[in-house]
GROMACS .gro file of C-alpha atoms in nm:
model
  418
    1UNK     CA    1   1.129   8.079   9.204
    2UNK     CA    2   1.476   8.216   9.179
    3UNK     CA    3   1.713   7.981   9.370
    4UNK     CA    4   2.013   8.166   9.622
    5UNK     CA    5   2.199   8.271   9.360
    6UNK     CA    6   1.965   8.474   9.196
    7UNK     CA    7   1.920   8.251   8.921
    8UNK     CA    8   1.633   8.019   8.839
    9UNK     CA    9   1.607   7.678   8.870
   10UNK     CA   10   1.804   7.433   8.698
   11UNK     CA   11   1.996   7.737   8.527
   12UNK     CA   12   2.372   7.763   8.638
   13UNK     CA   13   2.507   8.106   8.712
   14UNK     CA   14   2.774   8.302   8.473
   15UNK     CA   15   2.997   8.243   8.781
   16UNK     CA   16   3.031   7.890   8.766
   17UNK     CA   17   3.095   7.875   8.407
   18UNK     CA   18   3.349   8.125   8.417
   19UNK     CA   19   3.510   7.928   8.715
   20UNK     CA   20   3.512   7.621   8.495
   21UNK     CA   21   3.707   7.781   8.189
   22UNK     CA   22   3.954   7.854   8.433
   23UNK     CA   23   3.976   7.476   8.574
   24UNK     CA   24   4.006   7.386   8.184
   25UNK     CA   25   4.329   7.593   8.227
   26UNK     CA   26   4.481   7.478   8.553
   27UNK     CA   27   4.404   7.067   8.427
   28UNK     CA   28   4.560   7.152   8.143
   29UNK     CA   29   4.884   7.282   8.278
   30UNK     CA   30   4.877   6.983   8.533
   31UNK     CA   31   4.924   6.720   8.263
   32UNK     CA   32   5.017   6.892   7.969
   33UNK     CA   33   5.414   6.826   8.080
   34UNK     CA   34   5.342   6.459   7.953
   35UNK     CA   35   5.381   6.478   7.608
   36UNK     CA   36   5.638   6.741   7.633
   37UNK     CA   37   5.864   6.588   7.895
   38UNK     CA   38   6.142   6.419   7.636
   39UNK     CA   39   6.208   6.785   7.446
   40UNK     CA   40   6.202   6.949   7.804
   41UNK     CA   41   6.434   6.623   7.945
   42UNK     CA   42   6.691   6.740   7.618
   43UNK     CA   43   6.690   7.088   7.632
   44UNK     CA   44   6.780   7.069   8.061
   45UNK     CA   45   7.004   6.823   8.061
   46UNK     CA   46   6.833   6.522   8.241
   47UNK     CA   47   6.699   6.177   8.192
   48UNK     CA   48   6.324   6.195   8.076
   49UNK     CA   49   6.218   5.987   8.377
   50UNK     CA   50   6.419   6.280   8.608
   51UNK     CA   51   6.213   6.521   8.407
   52UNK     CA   52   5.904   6.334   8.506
   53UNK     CA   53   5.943   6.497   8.831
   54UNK     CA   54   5.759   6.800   8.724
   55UNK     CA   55   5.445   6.573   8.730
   56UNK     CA   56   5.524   6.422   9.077
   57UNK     CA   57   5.606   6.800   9.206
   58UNK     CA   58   5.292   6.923   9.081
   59UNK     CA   59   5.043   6.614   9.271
   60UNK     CA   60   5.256   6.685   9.562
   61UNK     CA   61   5.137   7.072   9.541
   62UNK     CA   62   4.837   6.983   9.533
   63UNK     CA   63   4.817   6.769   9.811
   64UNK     CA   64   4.968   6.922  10.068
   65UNK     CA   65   4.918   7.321   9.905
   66UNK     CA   66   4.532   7.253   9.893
   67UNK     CA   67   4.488   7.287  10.291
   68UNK     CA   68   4.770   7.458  10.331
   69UNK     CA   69   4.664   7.771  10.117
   70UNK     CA   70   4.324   7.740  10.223
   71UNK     CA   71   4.438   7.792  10.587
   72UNK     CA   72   4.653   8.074  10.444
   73UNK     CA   73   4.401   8.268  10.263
   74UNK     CA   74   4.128   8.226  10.472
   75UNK     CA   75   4.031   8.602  10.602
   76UNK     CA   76   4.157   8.742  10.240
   77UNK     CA   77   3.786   8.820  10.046
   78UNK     CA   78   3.734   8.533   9.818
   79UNK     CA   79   3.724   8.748   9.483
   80UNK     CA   80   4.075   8.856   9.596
   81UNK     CA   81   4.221   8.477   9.660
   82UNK     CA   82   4.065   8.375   9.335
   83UNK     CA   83   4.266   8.651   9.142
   84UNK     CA   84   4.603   8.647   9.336
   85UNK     CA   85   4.570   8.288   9.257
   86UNK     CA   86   4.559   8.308   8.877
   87UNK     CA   87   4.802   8.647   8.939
   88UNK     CA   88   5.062   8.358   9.066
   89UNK     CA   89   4.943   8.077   8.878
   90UNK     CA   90   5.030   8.365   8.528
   91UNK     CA   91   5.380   8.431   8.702
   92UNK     CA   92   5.455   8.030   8.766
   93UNK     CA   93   5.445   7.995   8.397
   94UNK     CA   94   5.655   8.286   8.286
   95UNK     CA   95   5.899   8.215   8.536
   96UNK     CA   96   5.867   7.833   8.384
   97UNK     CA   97   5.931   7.946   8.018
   98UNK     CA   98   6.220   8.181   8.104
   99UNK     CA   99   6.399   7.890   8.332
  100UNK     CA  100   6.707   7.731   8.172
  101UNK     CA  101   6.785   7.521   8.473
  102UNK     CA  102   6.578   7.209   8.619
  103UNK     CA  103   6.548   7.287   8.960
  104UNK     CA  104   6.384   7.635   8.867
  105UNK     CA  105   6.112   7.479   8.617
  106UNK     CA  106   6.008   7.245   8.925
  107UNK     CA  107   5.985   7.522   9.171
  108UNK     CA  108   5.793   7.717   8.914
  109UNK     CA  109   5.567   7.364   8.900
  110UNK     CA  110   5.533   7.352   9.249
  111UNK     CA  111   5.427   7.756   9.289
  112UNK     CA  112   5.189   7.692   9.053
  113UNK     CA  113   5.037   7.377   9.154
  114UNK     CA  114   4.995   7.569   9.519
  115UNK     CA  115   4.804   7.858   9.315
  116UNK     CA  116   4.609   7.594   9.158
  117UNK     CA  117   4.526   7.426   9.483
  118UNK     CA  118   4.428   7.776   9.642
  119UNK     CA  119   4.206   7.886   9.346
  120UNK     CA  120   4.025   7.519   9.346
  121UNK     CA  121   3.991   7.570   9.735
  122UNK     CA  122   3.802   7.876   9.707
  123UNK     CA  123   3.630   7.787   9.366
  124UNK     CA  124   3.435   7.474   9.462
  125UNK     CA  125   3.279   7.678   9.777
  126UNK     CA  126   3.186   7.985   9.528
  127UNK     CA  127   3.057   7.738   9.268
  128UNK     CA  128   2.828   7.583   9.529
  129UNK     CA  129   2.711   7.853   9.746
  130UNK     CA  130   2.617   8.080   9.420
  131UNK     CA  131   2.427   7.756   9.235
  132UNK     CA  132   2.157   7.767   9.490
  133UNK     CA  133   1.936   7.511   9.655
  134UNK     CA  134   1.900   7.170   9.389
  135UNK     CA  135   2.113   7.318   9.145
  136UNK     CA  136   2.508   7.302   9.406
  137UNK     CA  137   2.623   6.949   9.277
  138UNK     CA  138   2.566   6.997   8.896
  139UNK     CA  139   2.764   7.341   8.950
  140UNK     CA  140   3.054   7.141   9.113
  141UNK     CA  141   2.991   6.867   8.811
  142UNK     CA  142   3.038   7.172   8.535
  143UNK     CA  143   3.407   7.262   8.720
  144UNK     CA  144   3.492   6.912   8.737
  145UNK     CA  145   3.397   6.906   8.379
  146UNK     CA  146   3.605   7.158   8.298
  147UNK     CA  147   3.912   6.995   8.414
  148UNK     CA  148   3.806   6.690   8.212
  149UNK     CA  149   3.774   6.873   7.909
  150UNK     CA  150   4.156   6.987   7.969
  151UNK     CA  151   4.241   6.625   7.887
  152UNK     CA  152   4.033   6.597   7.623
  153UNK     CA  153   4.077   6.917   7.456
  154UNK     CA  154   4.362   7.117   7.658
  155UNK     CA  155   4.639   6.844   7.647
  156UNK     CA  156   4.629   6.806   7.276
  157UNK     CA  157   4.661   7.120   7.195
  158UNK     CA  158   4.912   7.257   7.425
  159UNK     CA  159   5.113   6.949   7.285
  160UNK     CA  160   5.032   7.029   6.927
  161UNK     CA  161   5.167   7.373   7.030
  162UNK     CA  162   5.495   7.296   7.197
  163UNK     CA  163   5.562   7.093   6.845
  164UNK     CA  164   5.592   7.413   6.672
  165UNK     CA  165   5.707   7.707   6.939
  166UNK     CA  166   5.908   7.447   7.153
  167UNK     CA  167   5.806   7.331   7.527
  168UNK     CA  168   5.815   7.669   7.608
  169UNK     CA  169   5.518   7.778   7.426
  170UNK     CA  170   5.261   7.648   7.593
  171UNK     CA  171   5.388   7.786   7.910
  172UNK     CA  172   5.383   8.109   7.712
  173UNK     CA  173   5.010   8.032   7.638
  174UNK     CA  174   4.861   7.974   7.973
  175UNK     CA  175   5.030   8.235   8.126
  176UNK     CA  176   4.867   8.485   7.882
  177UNK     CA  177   4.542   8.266   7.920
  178UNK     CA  178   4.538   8.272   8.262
  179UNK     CA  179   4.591   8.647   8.294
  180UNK     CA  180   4.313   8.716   8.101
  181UNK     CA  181   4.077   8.431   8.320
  182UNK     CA  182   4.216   8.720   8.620
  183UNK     CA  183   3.992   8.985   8.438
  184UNK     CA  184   3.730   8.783   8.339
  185UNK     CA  185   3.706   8.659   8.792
  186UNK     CA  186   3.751   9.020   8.878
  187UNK     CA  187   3.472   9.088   8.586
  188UNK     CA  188   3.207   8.807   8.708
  189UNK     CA  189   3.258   8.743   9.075
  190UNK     CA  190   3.104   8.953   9.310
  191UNK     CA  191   3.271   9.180   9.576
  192UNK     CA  192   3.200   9.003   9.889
  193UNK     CA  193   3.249   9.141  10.251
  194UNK     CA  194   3.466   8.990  10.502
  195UNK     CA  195   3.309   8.774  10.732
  196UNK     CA  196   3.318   8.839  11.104
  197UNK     CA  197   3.278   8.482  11.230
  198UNK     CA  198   3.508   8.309  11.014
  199UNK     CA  199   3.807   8.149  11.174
  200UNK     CA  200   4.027   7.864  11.133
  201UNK     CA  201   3.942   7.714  11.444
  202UNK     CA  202   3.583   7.692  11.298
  203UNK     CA  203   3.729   7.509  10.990
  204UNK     CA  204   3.927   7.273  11.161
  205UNK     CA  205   3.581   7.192  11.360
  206UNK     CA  206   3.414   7.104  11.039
  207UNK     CA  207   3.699   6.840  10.992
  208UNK     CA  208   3.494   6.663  11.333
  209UNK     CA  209   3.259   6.509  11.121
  210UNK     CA  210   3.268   6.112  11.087
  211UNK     CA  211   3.082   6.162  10.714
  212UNK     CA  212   3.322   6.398  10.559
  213UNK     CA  213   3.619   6.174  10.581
  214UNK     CA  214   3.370   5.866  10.454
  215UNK     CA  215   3.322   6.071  10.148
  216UNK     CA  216   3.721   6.181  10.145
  217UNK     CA  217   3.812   5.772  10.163
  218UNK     CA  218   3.561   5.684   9.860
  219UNK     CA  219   3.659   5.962   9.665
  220UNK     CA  220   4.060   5.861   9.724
  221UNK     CA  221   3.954   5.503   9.660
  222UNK     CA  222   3.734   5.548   9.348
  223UNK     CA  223   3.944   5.834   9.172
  224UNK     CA  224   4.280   5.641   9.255
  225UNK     CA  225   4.169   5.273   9.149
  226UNK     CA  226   4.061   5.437   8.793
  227UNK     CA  227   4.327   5.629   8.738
  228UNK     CA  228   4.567   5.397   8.833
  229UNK     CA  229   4.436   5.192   8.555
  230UNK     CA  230   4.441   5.434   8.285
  231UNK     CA  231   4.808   5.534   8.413
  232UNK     CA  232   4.908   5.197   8.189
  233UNK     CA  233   4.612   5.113   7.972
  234UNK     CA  234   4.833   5.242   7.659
  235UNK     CA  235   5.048   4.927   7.711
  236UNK     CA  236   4.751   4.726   7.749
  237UNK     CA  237   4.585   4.849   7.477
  238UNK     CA  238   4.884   4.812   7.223
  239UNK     CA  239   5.071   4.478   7.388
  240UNK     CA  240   4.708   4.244   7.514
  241UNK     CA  241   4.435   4.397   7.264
  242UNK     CA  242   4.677   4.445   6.949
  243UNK     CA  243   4.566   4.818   6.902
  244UNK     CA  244   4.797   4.991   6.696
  245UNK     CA  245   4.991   5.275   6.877
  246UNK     CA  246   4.849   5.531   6.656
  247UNK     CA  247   4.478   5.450   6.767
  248UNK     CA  248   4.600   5.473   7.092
  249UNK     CA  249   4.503   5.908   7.108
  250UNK     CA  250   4.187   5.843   6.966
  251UNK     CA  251   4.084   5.615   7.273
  252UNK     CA  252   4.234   5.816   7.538
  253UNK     CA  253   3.981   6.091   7.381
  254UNK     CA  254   3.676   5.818   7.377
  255UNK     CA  255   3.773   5.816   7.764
  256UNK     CA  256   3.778   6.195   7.803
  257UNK     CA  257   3.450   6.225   7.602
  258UNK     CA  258   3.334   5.930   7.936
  259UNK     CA  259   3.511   6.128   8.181
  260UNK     CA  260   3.304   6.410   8.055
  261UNK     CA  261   2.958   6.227   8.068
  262UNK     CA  262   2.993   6.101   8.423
  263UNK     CA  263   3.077   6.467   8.532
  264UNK     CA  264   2.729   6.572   8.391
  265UNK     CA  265   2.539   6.272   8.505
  266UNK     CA  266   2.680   6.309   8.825
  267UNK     CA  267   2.602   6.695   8.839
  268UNK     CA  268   2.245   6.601   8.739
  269UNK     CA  269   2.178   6.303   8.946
  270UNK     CA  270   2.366   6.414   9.234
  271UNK     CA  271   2.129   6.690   9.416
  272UNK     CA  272   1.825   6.438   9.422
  273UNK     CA  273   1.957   6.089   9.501
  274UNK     CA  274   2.362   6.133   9.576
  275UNK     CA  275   2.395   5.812   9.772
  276UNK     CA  276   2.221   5.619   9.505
  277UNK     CA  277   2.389   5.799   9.246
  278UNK     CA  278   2.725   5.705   9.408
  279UNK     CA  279   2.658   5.367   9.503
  280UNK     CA  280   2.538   5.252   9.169
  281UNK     CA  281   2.805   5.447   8.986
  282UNK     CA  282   3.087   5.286   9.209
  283UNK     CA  283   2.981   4.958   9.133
  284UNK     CA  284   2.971   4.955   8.794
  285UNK     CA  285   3.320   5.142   8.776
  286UNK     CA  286   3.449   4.798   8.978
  287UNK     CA  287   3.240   4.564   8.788
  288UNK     CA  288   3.385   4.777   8.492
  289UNK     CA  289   3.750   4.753   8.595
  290UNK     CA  290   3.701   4.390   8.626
  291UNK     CA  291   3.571   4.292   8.296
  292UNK     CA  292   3.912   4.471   8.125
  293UNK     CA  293   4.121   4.220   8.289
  294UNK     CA  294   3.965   3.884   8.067
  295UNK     CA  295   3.830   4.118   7.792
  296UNK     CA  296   4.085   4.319   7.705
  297UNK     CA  297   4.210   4.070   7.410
  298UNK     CA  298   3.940   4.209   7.226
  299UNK     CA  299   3.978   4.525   7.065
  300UNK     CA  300   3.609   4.660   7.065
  301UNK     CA  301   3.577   4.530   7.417
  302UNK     CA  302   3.883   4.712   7.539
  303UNK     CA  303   3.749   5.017   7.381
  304UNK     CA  304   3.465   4.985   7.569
  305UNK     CA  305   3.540   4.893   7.861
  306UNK     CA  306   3.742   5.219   7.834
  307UNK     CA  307   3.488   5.445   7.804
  308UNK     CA  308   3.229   5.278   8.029
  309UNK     CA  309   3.527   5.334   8.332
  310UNK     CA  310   3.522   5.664   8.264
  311UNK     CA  311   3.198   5.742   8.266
  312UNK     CA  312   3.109   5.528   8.557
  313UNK     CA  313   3.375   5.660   8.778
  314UNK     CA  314   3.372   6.036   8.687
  315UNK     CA  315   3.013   6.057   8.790
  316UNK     CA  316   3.102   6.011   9.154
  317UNK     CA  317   3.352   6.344   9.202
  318UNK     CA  318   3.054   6.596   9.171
  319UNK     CA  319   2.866   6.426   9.443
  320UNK     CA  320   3.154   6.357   9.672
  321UNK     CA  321   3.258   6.691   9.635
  322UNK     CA  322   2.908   6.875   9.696
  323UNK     CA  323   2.855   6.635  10.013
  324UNK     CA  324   3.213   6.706  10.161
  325UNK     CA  325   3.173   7.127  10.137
  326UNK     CA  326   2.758   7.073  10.282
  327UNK     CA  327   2.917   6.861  10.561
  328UNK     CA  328   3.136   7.181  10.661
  329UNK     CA  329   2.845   7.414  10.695
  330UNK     CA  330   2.977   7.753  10.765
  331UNK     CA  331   3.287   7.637  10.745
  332UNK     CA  332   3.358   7.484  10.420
  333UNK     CA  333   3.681   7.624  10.271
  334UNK     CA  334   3.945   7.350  10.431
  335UNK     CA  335   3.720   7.085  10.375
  336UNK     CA  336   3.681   7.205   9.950
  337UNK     CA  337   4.056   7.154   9.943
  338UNK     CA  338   4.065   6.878  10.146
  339UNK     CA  339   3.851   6.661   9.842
  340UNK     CA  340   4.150   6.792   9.592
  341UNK     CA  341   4.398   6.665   9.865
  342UNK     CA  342   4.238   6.342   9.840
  343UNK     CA  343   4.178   6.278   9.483
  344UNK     CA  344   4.534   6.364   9.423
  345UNK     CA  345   4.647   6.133   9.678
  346UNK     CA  346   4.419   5.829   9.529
  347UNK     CA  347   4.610   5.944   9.199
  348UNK     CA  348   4.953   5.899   9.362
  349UNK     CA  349   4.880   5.591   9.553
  350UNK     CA  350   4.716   5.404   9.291
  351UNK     CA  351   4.946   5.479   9.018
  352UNK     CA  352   5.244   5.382   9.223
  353UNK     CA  353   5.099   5.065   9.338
  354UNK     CA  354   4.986   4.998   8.965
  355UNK     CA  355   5.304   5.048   8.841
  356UNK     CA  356   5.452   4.779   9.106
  357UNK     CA  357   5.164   4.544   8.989
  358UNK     CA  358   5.257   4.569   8.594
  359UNK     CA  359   5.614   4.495   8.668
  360UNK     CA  360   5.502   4.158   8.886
  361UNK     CA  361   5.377   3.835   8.732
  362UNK     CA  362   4.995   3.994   8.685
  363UNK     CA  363   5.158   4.196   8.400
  364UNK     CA  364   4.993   4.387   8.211
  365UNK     CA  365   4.632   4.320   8.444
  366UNK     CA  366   4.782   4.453   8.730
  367UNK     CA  367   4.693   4.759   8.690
  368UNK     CA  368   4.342   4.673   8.615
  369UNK     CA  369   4.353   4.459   8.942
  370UNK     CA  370   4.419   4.707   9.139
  371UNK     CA  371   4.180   4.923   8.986
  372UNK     CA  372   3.908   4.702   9.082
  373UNK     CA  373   4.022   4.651   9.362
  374UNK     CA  374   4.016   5.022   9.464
  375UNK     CA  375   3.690   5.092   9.319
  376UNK     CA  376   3.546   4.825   9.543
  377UNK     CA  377   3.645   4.916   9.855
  378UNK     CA  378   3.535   5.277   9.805
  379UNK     CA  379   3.175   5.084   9.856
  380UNK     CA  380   3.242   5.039  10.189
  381UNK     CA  381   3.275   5.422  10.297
  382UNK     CA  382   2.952   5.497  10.033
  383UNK     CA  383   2.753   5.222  10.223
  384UNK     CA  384   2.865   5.364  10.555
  385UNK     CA  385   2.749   5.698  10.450
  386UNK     CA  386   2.405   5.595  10.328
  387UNK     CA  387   2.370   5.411  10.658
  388UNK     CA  388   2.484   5.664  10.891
  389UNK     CA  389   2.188   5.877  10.786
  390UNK     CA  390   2.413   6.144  10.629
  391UNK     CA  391   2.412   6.413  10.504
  392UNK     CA  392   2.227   6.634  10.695
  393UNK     CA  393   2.089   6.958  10.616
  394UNK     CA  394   2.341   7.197  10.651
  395UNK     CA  395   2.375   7.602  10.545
  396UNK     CA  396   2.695   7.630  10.296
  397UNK     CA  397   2.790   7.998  10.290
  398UNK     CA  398   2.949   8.205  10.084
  399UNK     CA  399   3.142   8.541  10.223
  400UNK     CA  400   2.891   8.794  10.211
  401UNK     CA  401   2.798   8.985   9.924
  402UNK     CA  402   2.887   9.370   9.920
  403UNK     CA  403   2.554   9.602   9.851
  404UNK     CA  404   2.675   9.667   9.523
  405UNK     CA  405   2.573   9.325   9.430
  406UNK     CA  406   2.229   9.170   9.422
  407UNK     CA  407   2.365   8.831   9.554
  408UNK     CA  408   2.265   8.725   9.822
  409UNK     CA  409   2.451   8.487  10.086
  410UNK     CA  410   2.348   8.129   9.956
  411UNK     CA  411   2.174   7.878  10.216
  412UNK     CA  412   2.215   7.499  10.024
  413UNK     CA  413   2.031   7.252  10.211
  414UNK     CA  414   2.215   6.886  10.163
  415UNK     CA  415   1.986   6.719   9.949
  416UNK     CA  416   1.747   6.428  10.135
  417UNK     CA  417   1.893   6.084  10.096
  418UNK     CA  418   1.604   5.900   9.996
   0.00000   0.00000   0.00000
């Protein structure tokens, strides 16, 4: 039996794979500054850590642009907000590789992390209404992914590429990429019609709900206490387990290739046992975390351990995500940016307090301390979820489909939590 989207049953829609190539572009953009920022830092004029700014600007785009621009966009038809957003997100990065001044690059950053927070708004609520019934978490799991495979695949490359063309050029590249992702939206999703009833005061209603922010805390928690140790696991890696710098790439990939793993599992798993699938996953991410603070003198172990937090803790986004826009019912846009808002705040948060661990007398654990740390608490906001019964049924919807389109409006029923 065909699920909502038209599509049958465990078979995702061209819409949410096209929706994922163009979360590949907007990770890679995000973090692809990294292992540019000293030629950027010597061709503006300021200190590399000054240029590291353009990373800070960007989170803070996405935390505070994510409801912001979902507020602003709400009565626009979502096939338009999707390709204003990558219309923007194309200009941000010409206007970034024409700048010759600092303080224009990071306003180009921070325009384009608001069309990146605007497009994943929209794009998680698309991506789960059009999935259908059983099939709504793996679909969020497969954008996730997609932004996972922008560190594994994305970052490197656009690197590679600013060593020949200059920092420059991979602005040049996304902006051509993401012009062309434009066609491909305008191409694949479907004209919808406006709807009637929609209405901010309805999406600030959604935001009522005592299990939407239990799933916004454990996703902040979880998210923030692993990244927070990868921030500094290169230093841990080179300085406690004696792994040569060069190796170094080659693990960060073994954790992308995790990251990557968890997405799916958690996409699979998530639409038949989420709480379970959560639960479980959180622990072990903790339990994980843990074991790299006595283990990671051994070189195989720290490897390991590596992966194994990766794809432990990457299999709870997909479900967090799917539960948060379900929670929202008819009114699921703010609370879809609202779960970008808060993994990018976990990000901040942890890494900053990671970075203040490192420097104490934990050293190089610290980070892995408060890792664990992080990751256990977000247990507490999982439990209370379970236990609170949640979540309900509830209708997601998509705007409506225009007659030109078979689609019809998608009713996902949160999946039972037993």
């Amino acid at each position: 039996m065909p699920s909502a989207a038209g599509t049958a049953p465990g078979k995702l829609p061209v819409v949410v794979w096209v929706l994922a190539a163009c979360t590949f572009l907007m990770g890679t953009t995000e973090f692809v500054v990294a292992g540019l920022l000293p030629e950027m830092a010597g061709a503006l004029g300021v200190s590399v850590s000054h240029a590291g700014l353009l990373i800070t600007a960007f989170a803070i785009g996405m935390i505070v642009g994510g409801p912001a621009m979902a507020m602003a966009t709400l009565r626009l038809p979502q096939r338009r907000t999707l390709i204003l957003a990558l219309a923007v997100f194309a200009l941000g990065h010409i206007v970034a590789a024409l700048s010759s001044t600092f303080p224009v690059l990071l306003m180009a950053r921070v325009v384009t992390a608001l069309a990146t927070a605007a497009f994943w708004a929209i794009g998680f609520v698309i991506a789960t209404a059009t999935a259908g019934p059983g099939n709504s978490t793996r679909a969020v799991g497969v954008m996730i992914g997609g932004l996972t495979l922008a560190n594994v695949v994305g970052v490197p490359i656009g690197s590679f590429l600013g060593q020949f063309t200059g920092w420059r050029g991979p602005f040049w590249a996304l902006a051509v990429l993401s012009a062309l992702a434009a066609a491909f939206v305008g191409r694949f999703i479907p004209t919808v019609e406006q709807r009637a009833d929609i209405s901010v005061r309805a999406e600030l209603r959604a935001l009522r709900q005592g299990p939407l922010w239990l799933a916004l805390t454990a996703a902040m928690l979880l998210i923030g206490g692993v990244l927070a140790t990868y921030t500094y696991i290169a230093p841990l890696l080179t300085d406690r387990a004696g792994i040569t710098e060069g190796a170094v790439p080659l693990i960060l990939i073994a954790f992308g290739v995790g990251a990557l793993g968890g997405t799916a599992i958690g996409g699979r798993m998530g639409d038949r046992r989420p709480m379970a699938t959560t639960i479980t996953a959180a622990a072990a991410t903790a339990l994980t975390l843990f074991l790299l603070i006595p283990l990671a003198n051994s070189p195989v172990a720290a490897v390991v351990l590596v992966f194994l937090m990766a794809l432990t803790g990457f299999t709870v986004p997909p479900v967090v995500t799917s539960l948060a826009v379900r929670f929202a019912g008819d009114a699921p846009t703010l609370t879809s940016a609202l779960t970008t808002s808060a993994y990018n705040t976990g990000i901040a948060a942890g890494s900053a307090i990671a970075g203040r661990a490192m420097g104490s007398s934990l050293g190089l654990t610290g980070p892995a301390l408060v890792g664990t740390i992080s990751a256990a608490l977000s247990l507490l906001p999982l439990i209370a979820l379970a236990l609170s019964g949640a979540p309900r049924p509830a209708r997601v919807v998509a705007q409506r489909t225009s007659p030109t389109h078979a689609q019809d409006d998608a009713a996902t029923p949160a999946p039972s939590q037993h």
